[in-house]
Short mmCIF file of C-alpha atoms in Angstrom, two decimals:
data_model
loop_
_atom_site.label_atom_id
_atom_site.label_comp_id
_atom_site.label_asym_id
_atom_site.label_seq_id
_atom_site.Cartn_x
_atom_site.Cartn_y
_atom_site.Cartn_z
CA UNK A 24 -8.01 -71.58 -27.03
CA UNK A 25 -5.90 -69.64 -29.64
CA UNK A 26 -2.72 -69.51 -29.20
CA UNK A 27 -1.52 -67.87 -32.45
CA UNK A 28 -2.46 -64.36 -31.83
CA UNK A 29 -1.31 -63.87 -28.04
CA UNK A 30 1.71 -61.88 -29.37
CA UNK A 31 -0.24 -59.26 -30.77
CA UNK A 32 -2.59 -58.82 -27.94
CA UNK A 33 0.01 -58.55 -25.66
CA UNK A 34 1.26 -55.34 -24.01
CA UNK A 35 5.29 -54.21 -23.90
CA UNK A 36 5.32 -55.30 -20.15
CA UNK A 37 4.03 -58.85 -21.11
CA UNK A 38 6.36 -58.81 -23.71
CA UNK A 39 9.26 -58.19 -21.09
CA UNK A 40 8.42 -60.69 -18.95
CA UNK A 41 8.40 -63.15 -21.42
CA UNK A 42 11.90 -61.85 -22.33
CA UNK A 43 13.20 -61.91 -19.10
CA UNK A 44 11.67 -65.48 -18.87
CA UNK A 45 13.11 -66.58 -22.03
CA UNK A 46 17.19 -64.58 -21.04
CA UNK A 47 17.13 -66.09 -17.74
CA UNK A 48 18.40 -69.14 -19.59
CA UNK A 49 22.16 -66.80 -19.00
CA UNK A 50 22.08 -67.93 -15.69
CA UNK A 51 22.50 -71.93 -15.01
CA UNK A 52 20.10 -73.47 -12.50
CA UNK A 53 18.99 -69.91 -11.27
CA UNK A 54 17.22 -69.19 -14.50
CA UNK A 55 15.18 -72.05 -13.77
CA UNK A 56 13.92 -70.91 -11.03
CA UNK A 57 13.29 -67.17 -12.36
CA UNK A 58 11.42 -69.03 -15.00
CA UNK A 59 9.22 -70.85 -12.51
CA UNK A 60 8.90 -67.47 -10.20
CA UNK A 61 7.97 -65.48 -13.67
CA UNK A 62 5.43 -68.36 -14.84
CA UNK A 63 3.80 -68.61 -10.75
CA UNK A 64 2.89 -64.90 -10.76
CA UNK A 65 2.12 -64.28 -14.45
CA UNK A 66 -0.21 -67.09 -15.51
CA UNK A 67 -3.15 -65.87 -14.21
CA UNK A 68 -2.50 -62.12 -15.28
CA UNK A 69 -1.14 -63.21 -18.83
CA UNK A 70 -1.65 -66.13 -20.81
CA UNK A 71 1.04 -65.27 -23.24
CA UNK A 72 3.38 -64.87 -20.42
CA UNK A 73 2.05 -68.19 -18.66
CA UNK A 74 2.87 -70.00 -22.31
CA UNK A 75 6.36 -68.70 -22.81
CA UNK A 76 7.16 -68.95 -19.00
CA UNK A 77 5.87 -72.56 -19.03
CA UNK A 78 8.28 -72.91 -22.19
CA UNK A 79 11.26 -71.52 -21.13
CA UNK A 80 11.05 -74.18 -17.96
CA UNK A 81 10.83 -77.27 -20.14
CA UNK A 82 13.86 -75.74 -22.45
CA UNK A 83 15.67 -75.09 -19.09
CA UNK A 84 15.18 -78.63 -17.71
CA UNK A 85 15.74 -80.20 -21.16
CA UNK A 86 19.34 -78.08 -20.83
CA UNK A 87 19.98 -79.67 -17.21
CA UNK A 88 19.35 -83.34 -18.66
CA UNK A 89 21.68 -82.68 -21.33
CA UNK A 90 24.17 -80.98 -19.14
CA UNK A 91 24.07 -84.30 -16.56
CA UNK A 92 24.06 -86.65 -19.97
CA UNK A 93 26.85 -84.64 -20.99
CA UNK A 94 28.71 -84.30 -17.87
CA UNK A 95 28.15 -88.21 -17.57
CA UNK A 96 29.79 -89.27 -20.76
CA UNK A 97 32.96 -86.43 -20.00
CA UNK A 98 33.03 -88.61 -16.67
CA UNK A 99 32.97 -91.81 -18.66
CA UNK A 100 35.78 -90.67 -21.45
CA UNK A 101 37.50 -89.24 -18.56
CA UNK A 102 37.80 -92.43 -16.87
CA UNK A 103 38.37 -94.65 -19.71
CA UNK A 104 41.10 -92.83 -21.73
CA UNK A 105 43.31 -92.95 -17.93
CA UNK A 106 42.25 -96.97 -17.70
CA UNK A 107 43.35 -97.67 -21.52
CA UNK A 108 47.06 -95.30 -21.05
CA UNK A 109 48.39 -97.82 -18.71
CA UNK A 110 47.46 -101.02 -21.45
CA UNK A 111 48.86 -98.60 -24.27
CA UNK A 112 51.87 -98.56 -22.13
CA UNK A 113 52.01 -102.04 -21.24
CA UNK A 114 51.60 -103.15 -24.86
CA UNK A 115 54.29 -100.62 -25.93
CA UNK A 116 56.80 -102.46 -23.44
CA UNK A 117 57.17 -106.08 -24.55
CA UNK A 118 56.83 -105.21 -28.78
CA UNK A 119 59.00 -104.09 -31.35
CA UNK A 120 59.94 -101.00 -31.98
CA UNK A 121 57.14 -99.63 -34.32
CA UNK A 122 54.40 -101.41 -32.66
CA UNK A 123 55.73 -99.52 -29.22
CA UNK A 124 55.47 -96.46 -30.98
CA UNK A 125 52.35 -97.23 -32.29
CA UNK A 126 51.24 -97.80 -28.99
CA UNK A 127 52.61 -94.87 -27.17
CA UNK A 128 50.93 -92.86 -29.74
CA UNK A 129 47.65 -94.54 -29.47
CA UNK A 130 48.05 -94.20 -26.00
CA UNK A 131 48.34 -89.87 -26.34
CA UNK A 132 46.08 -89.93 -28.55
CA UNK A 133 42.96 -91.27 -25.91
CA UNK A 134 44.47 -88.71 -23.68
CA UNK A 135 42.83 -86.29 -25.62
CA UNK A 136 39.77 -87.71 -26.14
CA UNK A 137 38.54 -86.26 -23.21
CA UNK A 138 39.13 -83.13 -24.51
CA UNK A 139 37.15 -83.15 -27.32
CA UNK A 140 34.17 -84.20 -25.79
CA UNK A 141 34.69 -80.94 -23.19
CA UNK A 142 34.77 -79.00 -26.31
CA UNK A 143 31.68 -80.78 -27.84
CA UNK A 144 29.80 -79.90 -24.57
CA UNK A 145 30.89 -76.45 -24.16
CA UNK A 146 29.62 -75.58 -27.69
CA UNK A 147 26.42 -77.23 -26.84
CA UNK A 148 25.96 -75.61 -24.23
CA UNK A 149 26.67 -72.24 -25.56
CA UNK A 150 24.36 -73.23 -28.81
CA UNK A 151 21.22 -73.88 -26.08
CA UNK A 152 21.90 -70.39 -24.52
CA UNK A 153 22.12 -68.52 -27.61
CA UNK A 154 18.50 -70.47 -28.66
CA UNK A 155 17.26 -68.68 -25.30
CA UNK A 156 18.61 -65.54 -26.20
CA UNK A 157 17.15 -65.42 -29.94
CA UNK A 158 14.11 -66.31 -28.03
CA UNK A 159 14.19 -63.48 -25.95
CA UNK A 160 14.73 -61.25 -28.94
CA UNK A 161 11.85 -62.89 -30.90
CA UNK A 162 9.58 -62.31 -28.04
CA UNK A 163 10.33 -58.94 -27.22
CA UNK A 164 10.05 -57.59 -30.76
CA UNK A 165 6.51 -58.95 -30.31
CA UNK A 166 6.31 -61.97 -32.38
CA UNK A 167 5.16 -65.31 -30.80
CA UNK A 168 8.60 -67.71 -30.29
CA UNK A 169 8.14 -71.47 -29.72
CA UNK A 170 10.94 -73.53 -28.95
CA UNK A 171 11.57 -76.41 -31.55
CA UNK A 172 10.03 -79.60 -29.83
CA UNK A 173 9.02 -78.02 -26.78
CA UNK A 174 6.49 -75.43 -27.73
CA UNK A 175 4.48 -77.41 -30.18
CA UNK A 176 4.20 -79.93 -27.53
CA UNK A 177 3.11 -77.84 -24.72
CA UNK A 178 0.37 -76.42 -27.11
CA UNK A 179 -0.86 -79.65 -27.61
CA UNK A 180 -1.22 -80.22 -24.00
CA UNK A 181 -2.85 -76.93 -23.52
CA UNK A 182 -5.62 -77.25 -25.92
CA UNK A 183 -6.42 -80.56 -24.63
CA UNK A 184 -9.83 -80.58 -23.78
CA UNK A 185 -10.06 -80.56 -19.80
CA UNK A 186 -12.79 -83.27 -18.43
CA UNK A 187 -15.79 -80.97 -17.20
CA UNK A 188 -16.02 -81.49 -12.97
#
């Protein structure tokens, strides 16, 4: 199979369903599934619409197992800034001065850990759904977009050589 040229032999309606595949990444969870809708009734019409389809649904999972990691360690830095305040507090009590300063400010200082891991998240996020989004552009100017990791791979694992039945 050759993969390289698919662009070019592709017509502007294949090229805006692959678009549309690759923008649906706008749309948490749903665009998954207008991904898999797009890929389950173009594959057999369009094999350059079946490829970037089937691409756009591995990007859009890989997205939901970073969101959950992500969520997970918010959860985590969440939880353990509001279980180390109290100790800050409690250490802040029974010393000095400056070391119960120190410790007060240690203490609001974890309380905004938290914080900055949102942030980190929310600019990941936004970073994965402007990737989509160039995609989409890519694609519907006609060239032939793979995703970084994701589309070599799956090209591997279409050109494997299928076992003859």
């Amino acid at each position: 199979m050759e993969w390289e040229n698919l662009s070019t032999e592709a017509t502007q309606d294949e090229r805006i369903m692959a678009a549309l595949a690759h923008a649906s990444v706008i749309l948490p969870f749903w665009g998954l599934i207008g991904a898999i809708v797009i890929w389950a009734t173009q594959r057999e019409k369009s094999r350059f619409v079946g490829f970037q389809a089937l691409q756009v649904m591995a990007y859009q999972l890989a997205l939901i197992l970073v969101g959950l990691l992500g969520f997970g360690c918010y959860l985590c830095s969440f939880f353990g800034t509001f279980m180390l305040m109290p100790l800050g507090m409690f250490a802040a009590e029974g010393a000095s001065d400056a070391e119960g300063i120190m410790g007060m400010l240690a203490a609001m200082l974890t309380t905004f850990f938290p914080f900055c891991v949102m942030g980190i998240f929310i600019l990941v996020g936004i970073a994965f759904v402007g990737y989509g989004l160039y995609g989409a552009a890519r694609v519907l100017q006609g060239h032939d977009f793979r995703y970084a990791l994701i589309g070599c791979r799956l090209e591997q694992y279409m050109n494997r050589e299928k076992p003859a039945v």
